[in-house]
PDB file of C-alpha atoms in Angstrom:
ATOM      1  CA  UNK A   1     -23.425  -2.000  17.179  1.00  0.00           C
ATOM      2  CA  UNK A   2     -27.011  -3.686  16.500  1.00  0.00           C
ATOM      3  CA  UNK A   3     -27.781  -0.451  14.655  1.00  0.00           C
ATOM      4  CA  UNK A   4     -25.357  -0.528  12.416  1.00  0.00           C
ATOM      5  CA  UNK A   5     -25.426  -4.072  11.432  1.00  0.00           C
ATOM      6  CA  UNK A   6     -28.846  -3.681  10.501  1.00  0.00           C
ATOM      7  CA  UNK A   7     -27.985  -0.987   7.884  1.00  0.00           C
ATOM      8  CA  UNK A   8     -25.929  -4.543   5.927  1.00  0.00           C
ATOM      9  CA  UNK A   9     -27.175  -7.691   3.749  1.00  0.00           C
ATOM     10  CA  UNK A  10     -28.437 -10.181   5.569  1.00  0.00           C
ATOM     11  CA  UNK A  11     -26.305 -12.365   3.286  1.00  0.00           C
ATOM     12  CA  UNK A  12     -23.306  -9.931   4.488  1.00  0.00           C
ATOM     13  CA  UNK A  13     -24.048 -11.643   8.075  1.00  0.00           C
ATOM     14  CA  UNK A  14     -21.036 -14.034   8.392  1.00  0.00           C
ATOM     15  CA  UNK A  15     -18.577 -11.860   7.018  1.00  0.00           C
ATOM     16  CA  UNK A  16     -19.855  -9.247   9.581  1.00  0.00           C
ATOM     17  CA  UNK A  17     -19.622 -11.441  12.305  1.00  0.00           C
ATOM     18  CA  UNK A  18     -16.000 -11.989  11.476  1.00  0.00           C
ATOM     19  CA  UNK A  19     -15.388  -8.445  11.050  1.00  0.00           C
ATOM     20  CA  UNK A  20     -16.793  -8.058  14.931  1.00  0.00           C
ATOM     21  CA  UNK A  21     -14.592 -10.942  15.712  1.00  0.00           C
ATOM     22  CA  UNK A  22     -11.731  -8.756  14.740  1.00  0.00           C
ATOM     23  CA  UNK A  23     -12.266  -5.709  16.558  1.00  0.00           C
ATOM     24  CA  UNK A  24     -12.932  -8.014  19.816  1.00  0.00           C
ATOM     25  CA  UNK A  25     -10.182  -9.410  19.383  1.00  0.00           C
ATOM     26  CA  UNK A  26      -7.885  -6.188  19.165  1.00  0.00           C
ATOM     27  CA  UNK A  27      -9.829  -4.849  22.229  1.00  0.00           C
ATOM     28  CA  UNK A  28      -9.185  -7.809  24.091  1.00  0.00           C
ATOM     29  CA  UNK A  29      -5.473  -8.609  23.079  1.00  0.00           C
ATOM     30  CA  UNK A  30      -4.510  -4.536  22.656  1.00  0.00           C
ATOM     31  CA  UNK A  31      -2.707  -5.917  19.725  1.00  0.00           C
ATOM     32  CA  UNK A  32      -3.088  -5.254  16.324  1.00  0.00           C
ATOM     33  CA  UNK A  33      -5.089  -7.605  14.194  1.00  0.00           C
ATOM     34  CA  UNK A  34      -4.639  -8.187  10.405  1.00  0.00           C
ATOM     35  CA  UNK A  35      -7.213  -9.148   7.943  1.00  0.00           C
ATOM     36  CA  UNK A  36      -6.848 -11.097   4.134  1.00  0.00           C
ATOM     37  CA  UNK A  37      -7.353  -9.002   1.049  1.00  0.00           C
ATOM     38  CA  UNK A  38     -10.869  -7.385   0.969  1.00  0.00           C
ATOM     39  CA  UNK A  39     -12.760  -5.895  -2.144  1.00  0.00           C
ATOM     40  CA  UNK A  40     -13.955  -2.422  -1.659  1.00  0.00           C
ATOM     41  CA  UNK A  41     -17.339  -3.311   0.073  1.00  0.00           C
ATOM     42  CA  UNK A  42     -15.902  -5.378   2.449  1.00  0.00           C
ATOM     43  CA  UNK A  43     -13.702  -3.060   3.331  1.00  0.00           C
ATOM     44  CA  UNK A  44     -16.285  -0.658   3.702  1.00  0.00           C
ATOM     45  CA  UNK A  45     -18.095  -2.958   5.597  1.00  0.00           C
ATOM     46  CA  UNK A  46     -14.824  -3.705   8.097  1.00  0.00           C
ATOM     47  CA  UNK A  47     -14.237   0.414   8.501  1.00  0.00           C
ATOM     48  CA  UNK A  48     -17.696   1.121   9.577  1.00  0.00           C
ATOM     49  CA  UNK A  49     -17.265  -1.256  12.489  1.00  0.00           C
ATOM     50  CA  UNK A  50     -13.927  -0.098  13.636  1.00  0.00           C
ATOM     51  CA  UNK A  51     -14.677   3.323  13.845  1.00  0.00           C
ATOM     52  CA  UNK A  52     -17.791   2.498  15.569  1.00  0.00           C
ATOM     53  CA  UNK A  53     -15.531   0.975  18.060  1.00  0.00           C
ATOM     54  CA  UNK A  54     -13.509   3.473  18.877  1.00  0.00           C
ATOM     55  CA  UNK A  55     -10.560   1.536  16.877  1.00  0.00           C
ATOM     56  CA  UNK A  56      -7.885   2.369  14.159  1.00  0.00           C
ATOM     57  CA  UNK A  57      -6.897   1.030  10.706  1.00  0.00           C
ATOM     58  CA  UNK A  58      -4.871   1.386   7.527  1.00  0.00           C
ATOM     59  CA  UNK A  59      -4.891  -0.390   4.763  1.00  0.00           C
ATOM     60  CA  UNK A  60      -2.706  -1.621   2.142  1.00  0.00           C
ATOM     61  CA  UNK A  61      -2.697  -3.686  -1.248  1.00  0.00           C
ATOM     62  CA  UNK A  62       1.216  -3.440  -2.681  1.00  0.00           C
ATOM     63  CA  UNK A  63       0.324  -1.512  -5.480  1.00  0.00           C
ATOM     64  CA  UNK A  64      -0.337   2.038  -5.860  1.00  0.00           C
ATOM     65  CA  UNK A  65      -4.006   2.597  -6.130  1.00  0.00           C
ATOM     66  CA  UNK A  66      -4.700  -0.838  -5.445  1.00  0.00           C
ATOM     67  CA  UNK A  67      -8.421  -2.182  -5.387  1.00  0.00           C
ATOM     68  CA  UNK A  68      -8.056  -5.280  -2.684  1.00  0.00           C
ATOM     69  CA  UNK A  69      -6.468  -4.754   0.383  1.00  0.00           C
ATOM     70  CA  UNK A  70      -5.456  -6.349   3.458  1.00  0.00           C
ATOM     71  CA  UNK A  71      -6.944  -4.344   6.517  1.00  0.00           C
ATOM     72  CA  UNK A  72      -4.755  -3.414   9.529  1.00  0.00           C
ATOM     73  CA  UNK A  73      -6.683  -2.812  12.838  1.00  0.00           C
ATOM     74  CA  UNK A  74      -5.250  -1.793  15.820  1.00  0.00           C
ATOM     75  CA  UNK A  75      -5.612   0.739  18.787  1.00  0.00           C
ATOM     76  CA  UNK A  76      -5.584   4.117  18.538  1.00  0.00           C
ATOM     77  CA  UNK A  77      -1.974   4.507  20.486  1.00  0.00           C
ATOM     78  CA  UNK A  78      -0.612   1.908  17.698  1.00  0.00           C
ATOM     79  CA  UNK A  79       1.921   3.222  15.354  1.00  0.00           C
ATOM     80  CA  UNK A  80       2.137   0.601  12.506  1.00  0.00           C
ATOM     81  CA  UNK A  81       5.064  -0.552  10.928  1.00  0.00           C
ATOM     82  CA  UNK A  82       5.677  -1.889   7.040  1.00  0.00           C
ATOM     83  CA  UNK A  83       6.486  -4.777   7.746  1.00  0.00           C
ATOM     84  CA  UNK A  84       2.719  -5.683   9.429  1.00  0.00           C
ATOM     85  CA  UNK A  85       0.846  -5.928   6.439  1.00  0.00           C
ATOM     86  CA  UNK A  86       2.541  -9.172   5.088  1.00  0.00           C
ATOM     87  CA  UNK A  87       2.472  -8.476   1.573  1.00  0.00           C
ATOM     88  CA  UNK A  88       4.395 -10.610  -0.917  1.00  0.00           C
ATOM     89  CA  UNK A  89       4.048  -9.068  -4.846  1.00  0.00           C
ATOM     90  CA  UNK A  90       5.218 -11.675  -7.598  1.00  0.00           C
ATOM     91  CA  UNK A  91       5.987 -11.208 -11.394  1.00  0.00           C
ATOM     92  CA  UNK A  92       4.518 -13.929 -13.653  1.00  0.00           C
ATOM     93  CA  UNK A  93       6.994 -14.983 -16.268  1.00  0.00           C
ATOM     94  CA  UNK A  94       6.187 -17.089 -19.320  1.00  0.00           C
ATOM     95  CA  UNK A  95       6.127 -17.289 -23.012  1.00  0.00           C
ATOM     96  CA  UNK A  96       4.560 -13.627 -24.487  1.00  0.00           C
ATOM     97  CA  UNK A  97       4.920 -14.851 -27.672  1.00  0.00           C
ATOM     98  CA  UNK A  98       2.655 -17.346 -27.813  1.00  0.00           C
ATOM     99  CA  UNK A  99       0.173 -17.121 -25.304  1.00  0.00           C
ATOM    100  CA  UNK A 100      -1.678 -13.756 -23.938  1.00  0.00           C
ATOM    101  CA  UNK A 101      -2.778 -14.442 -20.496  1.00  0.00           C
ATOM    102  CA  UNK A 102      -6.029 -12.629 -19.197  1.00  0.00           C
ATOM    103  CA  UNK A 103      -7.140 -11.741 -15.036  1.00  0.00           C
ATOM    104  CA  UNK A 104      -9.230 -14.723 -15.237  1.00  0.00           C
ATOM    105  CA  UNK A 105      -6.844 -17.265 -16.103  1.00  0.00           C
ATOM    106  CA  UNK A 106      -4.418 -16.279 -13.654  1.00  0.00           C
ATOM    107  CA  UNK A 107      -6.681 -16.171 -10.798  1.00  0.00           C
ATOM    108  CA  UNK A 108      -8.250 -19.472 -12.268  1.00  0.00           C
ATOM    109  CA  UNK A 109      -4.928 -21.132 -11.690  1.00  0.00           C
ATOM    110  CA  UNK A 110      -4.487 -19.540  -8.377  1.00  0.00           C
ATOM    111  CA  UNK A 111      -7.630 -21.020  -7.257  1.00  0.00           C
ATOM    112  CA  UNK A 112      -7.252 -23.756  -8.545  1.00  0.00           C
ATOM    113  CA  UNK A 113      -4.140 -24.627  -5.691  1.00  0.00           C
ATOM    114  CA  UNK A 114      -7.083 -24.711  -2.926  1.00  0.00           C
ATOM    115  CA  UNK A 115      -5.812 -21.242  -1.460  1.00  0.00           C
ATOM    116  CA  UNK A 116      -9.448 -18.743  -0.373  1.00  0.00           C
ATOM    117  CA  UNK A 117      -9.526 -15.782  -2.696  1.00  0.00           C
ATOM    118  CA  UNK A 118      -8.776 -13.391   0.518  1.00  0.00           C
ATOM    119  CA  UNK A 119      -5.406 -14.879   0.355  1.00  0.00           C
ATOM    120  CA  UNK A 120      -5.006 -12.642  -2.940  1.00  0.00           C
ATOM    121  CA  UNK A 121      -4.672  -9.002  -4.128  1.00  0.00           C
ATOM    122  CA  UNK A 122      -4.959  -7.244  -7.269  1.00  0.00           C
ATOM    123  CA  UNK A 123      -3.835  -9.083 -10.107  1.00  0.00           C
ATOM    124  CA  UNK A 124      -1.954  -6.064 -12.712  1.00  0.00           C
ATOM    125  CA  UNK A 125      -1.214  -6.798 -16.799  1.00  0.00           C
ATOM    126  CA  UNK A 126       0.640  -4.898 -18.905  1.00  0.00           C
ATOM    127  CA  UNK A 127       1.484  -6.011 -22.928  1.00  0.00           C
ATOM    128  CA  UNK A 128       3.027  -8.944 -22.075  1.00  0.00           C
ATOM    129  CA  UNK A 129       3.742  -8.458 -18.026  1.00  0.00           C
ATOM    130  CA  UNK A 130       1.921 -10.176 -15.375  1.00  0.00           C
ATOM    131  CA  UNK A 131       1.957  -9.421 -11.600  1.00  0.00           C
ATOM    132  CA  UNK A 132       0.053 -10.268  -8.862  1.00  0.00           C
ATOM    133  CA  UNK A 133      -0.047  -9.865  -4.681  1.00  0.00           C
ATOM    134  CA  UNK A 134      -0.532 -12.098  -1.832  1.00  0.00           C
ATOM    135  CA  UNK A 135      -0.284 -12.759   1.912  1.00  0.00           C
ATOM    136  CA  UNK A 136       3.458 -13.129   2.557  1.00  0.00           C
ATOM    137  CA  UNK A 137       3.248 -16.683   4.133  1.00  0.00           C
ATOM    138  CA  UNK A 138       1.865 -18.507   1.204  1.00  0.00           C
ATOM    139  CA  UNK A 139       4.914 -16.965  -0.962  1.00  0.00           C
ATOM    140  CA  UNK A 140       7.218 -19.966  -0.298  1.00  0.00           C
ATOM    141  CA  UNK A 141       4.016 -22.554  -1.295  1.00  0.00           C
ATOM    142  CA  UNK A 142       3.692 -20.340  -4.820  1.00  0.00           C
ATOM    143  CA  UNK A 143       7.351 -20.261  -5.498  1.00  0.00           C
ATOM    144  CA  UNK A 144       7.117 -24.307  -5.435  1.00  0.00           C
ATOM    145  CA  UNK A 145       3.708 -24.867  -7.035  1.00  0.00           C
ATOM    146  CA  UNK A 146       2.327 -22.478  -8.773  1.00  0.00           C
ATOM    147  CA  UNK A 147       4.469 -23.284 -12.235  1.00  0.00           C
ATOM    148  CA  UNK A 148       1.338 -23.219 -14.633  1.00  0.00           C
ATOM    149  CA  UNK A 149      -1.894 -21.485 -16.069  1.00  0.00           C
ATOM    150  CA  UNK A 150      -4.167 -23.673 -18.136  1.00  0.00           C
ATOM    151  CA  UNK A 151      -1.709 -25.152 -20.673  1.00  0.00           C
ATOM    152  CA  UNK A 152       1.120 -22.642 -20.661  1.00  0.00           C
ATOM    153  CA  UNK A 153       4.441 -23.405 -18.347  1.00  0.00           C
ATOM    154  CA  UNK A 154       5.358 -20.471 -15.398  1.00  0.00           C
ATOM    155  CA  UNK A 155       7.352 -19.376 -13.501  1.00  0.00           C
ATOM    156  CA  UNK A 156       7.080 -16.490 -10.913  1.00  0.00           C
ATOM    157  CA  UNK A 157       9.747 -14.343  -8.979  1.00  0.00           C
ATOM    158  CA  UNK A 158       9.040 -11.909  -5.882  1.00  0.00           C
ATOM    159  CA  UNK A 159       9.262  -8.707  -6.250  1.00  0.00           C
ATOM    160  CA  UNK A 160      11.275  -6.325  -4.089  1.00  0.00           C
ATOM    161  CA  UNK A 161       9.524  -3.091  -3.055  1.00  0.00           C
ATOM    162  CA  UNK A 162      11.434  -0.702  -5.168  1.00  0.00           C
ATOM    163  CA  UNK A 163      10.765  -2.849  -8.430  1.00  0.00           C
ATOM    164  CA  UNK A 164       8.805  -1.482 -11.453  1.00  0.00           C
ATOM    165  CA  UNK A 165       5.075  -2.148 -10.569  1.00  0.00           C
ATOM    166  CA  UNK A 166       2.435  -2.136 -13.330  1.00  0.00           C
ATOM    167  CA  UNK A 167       0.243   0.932 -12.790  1.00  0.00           C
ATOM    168  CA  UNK A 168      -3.730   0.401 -12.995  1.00  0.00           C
ATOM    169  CA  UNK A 169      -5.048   1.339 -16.163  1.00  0.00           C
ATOM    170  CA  UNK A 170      -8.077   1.749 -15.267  1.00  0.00           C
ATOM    171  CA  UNK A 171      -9.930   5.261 -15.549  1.00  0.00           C
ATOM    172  CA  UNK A 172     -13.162   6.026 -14.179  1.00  0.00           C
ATOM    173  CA  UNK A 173     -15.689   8.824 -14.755  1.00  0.00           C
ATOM    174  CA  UNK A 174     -18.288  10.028 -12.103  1.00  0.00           C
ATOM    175  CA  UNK A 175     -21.616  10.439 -12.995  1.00  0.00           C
ATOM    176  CA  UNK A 176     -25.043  11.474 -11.004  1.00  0.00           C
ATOM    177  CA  UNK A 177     -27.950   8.966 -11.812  1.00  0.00           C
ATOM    178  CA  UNK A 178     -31.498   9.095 -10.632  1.00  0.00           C
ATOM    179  CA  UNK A 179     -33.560   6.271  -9.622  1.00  0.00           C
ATOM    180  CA  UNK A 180     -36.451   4.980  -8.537  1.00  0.00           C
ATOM    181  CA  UNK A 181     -35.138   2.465  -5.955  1.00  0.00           C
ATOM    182  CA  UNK A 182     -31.484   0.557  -5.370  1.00  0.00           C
ATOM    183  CA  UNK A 183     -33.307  -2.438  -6.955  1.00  0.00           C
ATOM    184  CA  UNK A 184     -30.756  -3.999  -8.941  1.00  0.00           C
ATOM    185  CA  UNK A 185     -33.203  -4.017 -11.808  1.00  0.00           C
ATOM    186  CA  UNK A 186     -33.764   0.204 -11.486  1.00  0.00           C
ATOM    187  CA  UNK A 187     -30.305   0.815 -11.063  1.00  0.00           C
ATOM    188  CA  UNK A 188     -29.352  -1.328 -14.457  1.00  0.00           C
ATOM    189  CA  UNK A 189     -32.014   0.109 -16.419  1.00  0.00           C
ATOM    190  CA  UNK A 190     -30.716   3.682 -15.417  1.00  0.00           C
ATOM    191  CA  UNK A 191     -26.808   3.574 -15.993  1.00  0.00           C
ATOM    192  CA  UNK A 192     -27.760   1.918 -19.325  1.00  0.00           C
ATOM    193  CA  UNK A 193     -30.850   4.183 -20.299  1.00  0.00           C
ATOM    194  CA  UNK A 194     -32.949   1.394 -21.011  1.00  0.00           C
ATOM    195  CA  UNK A 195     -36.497  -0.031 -20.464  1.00  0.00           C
ATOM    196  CA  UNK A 196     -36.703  -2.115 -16.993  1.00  0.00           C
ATOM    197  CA  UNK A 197     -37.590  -4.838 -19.035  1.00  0.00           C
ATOM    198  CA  UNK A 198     -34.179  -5.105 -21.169  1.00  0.00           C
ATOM    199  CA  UNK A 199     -32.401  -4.976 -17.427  1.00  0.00           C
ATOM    200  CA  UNK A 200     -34.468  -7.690 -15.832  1.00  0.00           C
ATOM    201  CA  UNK A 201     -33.370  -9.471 -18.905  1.00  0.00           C
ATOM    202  CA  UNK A 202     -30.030  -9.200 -18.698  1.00  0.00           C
ATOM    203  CA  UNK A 203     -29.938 -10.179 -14.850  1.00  0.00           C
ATOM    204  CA  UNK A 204     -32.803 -13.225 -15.020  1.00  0.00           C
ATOM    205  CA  UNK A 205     -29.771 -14.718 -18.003  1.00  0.00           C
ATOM    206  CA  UNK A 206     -26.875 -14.324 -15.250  1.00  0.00           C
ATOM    207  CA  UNK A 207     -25.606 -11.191 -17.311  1.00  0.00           C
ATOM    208  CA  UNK A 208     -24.945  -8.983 -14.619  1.00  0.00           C
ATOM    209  CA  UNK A 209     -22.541  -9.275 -11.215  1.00  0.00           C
ATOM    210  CA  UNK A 210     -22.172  -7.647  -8.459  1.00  0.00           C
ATOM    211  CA  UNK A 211     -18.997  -7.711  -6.460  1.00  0.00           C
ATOM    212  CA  UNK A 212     -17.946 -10.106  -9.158  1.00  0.00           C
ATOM    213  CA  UNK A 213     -21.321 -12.509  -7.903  1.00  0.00           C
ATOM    214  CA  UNK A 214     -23.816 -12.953 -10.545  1.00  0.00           C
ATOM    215  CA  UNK A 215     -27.040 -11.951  -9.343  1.00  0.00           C
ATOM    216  CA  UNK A 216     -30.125 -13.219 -10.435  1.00  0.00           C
ATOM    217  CA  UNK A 217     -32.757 -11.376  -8.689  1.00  0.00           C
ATOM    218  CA  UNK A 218     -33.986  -7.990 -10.212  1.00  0.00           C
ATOM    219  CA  UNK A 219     -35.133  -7.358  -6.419  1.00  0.00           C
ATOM    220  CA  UNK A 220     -31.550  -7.449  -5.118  1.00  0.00           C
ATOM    221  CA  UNK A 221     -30.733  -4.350  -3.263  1.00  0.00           C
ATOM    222  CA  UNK A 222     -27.551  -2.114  -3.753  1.00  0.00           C
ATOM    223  CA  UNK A 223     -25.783   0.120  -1.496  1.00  0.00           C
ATOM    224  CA  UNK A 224     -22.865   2.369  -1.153  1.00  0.00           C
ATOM    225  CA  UNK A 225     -19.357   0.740  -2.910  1.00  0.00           C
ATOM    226  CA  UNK A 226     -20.888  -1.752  -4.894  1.00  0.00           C
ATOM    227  CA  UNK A 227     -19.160  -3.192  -8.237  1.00  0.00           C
ATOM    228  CA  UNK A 228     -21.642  -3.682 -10.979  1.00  0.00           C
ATOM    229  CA  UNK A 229     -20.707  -5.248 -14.192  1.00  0.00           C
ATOM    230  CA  UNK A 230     -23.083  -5.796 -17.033  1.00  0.00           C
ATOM    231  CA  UNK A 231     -21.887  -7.740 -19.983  1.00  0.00           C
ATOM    232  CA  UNK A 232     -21.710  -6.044 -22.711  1.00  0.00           C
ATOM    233  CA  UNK A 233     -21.851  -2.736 -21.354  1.00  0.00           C
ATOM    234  CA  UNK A 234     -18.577  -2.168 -18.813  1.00  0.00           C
ATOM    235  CA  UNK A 235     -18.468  -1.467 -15.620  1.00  0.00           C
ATOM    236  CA  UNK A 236     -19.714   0.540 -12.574  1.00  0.00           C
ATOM    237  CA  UNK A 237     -19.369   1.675  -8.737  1.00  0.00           C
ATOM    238  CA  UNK A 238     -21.723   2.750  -6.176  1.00  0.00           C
ATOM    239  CA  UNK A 239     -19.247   5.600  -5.207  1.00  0.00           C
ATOM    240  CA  UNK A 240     -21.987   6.883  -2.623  1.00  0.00           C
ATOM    241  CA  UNK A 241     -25.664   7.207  -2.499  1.00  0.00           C
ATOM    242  CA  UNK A 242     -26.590  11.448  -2.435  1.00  0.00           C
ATOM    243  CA  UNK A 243     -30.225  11.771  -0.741  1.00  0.00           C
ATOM    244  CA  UNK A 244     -33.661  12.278  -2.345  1.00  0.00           C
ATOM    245  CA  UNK A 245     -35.242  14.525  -4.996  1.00  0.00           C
ATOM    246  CA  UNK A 246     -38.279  16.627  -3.974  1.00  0.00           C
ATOM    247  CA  UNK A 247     -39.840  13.414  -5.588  1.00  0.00           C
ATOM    248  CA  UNK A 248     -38.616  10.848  -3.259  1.00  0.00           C
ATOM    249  CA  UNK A 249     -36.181   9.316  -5.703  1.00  0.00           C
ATOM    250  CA  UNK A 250     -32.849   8.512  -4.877  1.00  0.00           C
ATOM    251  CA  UNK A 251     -29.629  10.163  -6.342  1.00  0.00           C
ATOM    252  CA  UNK A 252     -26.621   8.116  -6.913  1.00  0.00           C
ATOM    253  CA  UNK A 253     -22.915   8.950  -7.523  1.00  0.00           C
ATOM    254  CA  UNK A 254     -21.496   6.336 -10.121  1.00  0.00           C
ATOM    255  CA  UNK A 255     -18.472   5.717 -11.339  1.00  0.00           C
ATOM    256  CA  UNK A 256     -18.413   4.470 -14.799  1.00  0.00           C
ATOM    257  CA  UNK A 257     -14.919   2.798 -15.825  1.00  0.00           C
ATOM    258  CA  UNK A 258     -14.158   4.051 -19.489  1.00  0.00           C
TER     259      UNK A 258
END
């Protein structure tokens, strides 16, 4: 296991640890164990371990194509059932007319209850529809206080699963980069054909994030399912990292969100 935690962050560390607390904890118990809702690199993270281990999982985020998910792992003779992923979905209601609500100021005023972000899913618009998932046992808690964002009244009613869910918009492109490094800074400078110099700029100013963390350091290293967004330019995924040219640099598969 030591050699594949060495392959991670360092700053990945404590959520690694927890991920190994997990699959302990389904070989000790031979019961399956169920995780909050993990961006893509986590999950990639969590998957890497369990199949190390010898262990199964599924995952699932209440909407089709979802991009956070909730993680179920369990043994290998496990057959899992719908009803062990503990998803709640919820449809936002509130005044269209006046207000136009954006994925920031919905997950602001999740936030802003004192619930961890791993307690949520993807959060879906649509013209003037709002919907959102969570872990089924905060459901009752949201139904009774979660009846604002920023200045506008709410209100929010569960969704059964046969209801109309919003669809992700969201197309993405795949495209074959070359770089020197996966230095933050080279892999910037090479999805937006620019000078190095223009992309240390934009990260020293807190201009670029990745896994929705600004990053500050041009020396910050990348890997495989990353989310990179630079402002002003879109956004972009590590979709997997393709070996070396007879060069020594280091092709990358990107996907670029149009």
């Amino acid at each position: 296991m030591d050699s594949i935690v060495q392959h991670f962050r360092k700053e990945e560390q404590p959520f690694i640890e927890n991920a190994l607390g997990w699959t302990r904890e389904v070989e000790d118990t031979y019961a399956p164990k169920l995780t909050g809702f993990l961006d893509p690199r986590e999950q990639f993270i969590v998957e890497t371990i369990v199949n190390n281990a010898g262990l199964a999982f599924d995952a699932y985020g209440g909407f089709r194509k979802p991009e956070r998910q909730r993680l179920l792992i369990y043994p290998d003779y496990y057959t899992p059932q719908p009803d062990d992923y503990q998803v709640a979905l919820f449809s936002i209601n509130y005044p269209a007319k006046f207000v136009t609500l954006e994925h920031r100021d919905i997950l602001g005023s999740l936030m802003s209850l004192g619930i961890d972000r791993s307690k949520f899913g993807d959060i879906r618009l649509q013209a003037d529809a709002a919907q959102f998932a969570v872990v089924d046992e905060l459901k009752d808690y949201l139904i009774a206080n979660f009846n604002s964002i920023g200045k506008s009244k709410v209100r929010i009613e569960q969704l059964d699963f046969s209801a109309l869910l919003i669809e992700s918009m969201e197309t993405w492109t795949e495209q074959l980069y070359t770089v020197s490094s996966l230095r933050l800074d080279a892999v910037v400078s090479a999805i937006m054909n620019s000078p190095r110099q223009k992309a240390v700029s934009l990260i020293q100013n807190d201009k670029v994030k990745v896994n929705h963390t600004v990053r500050s350091q041009q020396s910050f290293e990348l890997n495989e399912l990353d989310s990179l967004s630079v402002r002003g330019a879109g956004r972009f995924k590590i979709l997997s990292i393709e070996g070396r040219t007879r060069k020594d640099k280091i092709r990358l598969l990107i996907g670029v969100l149009e």
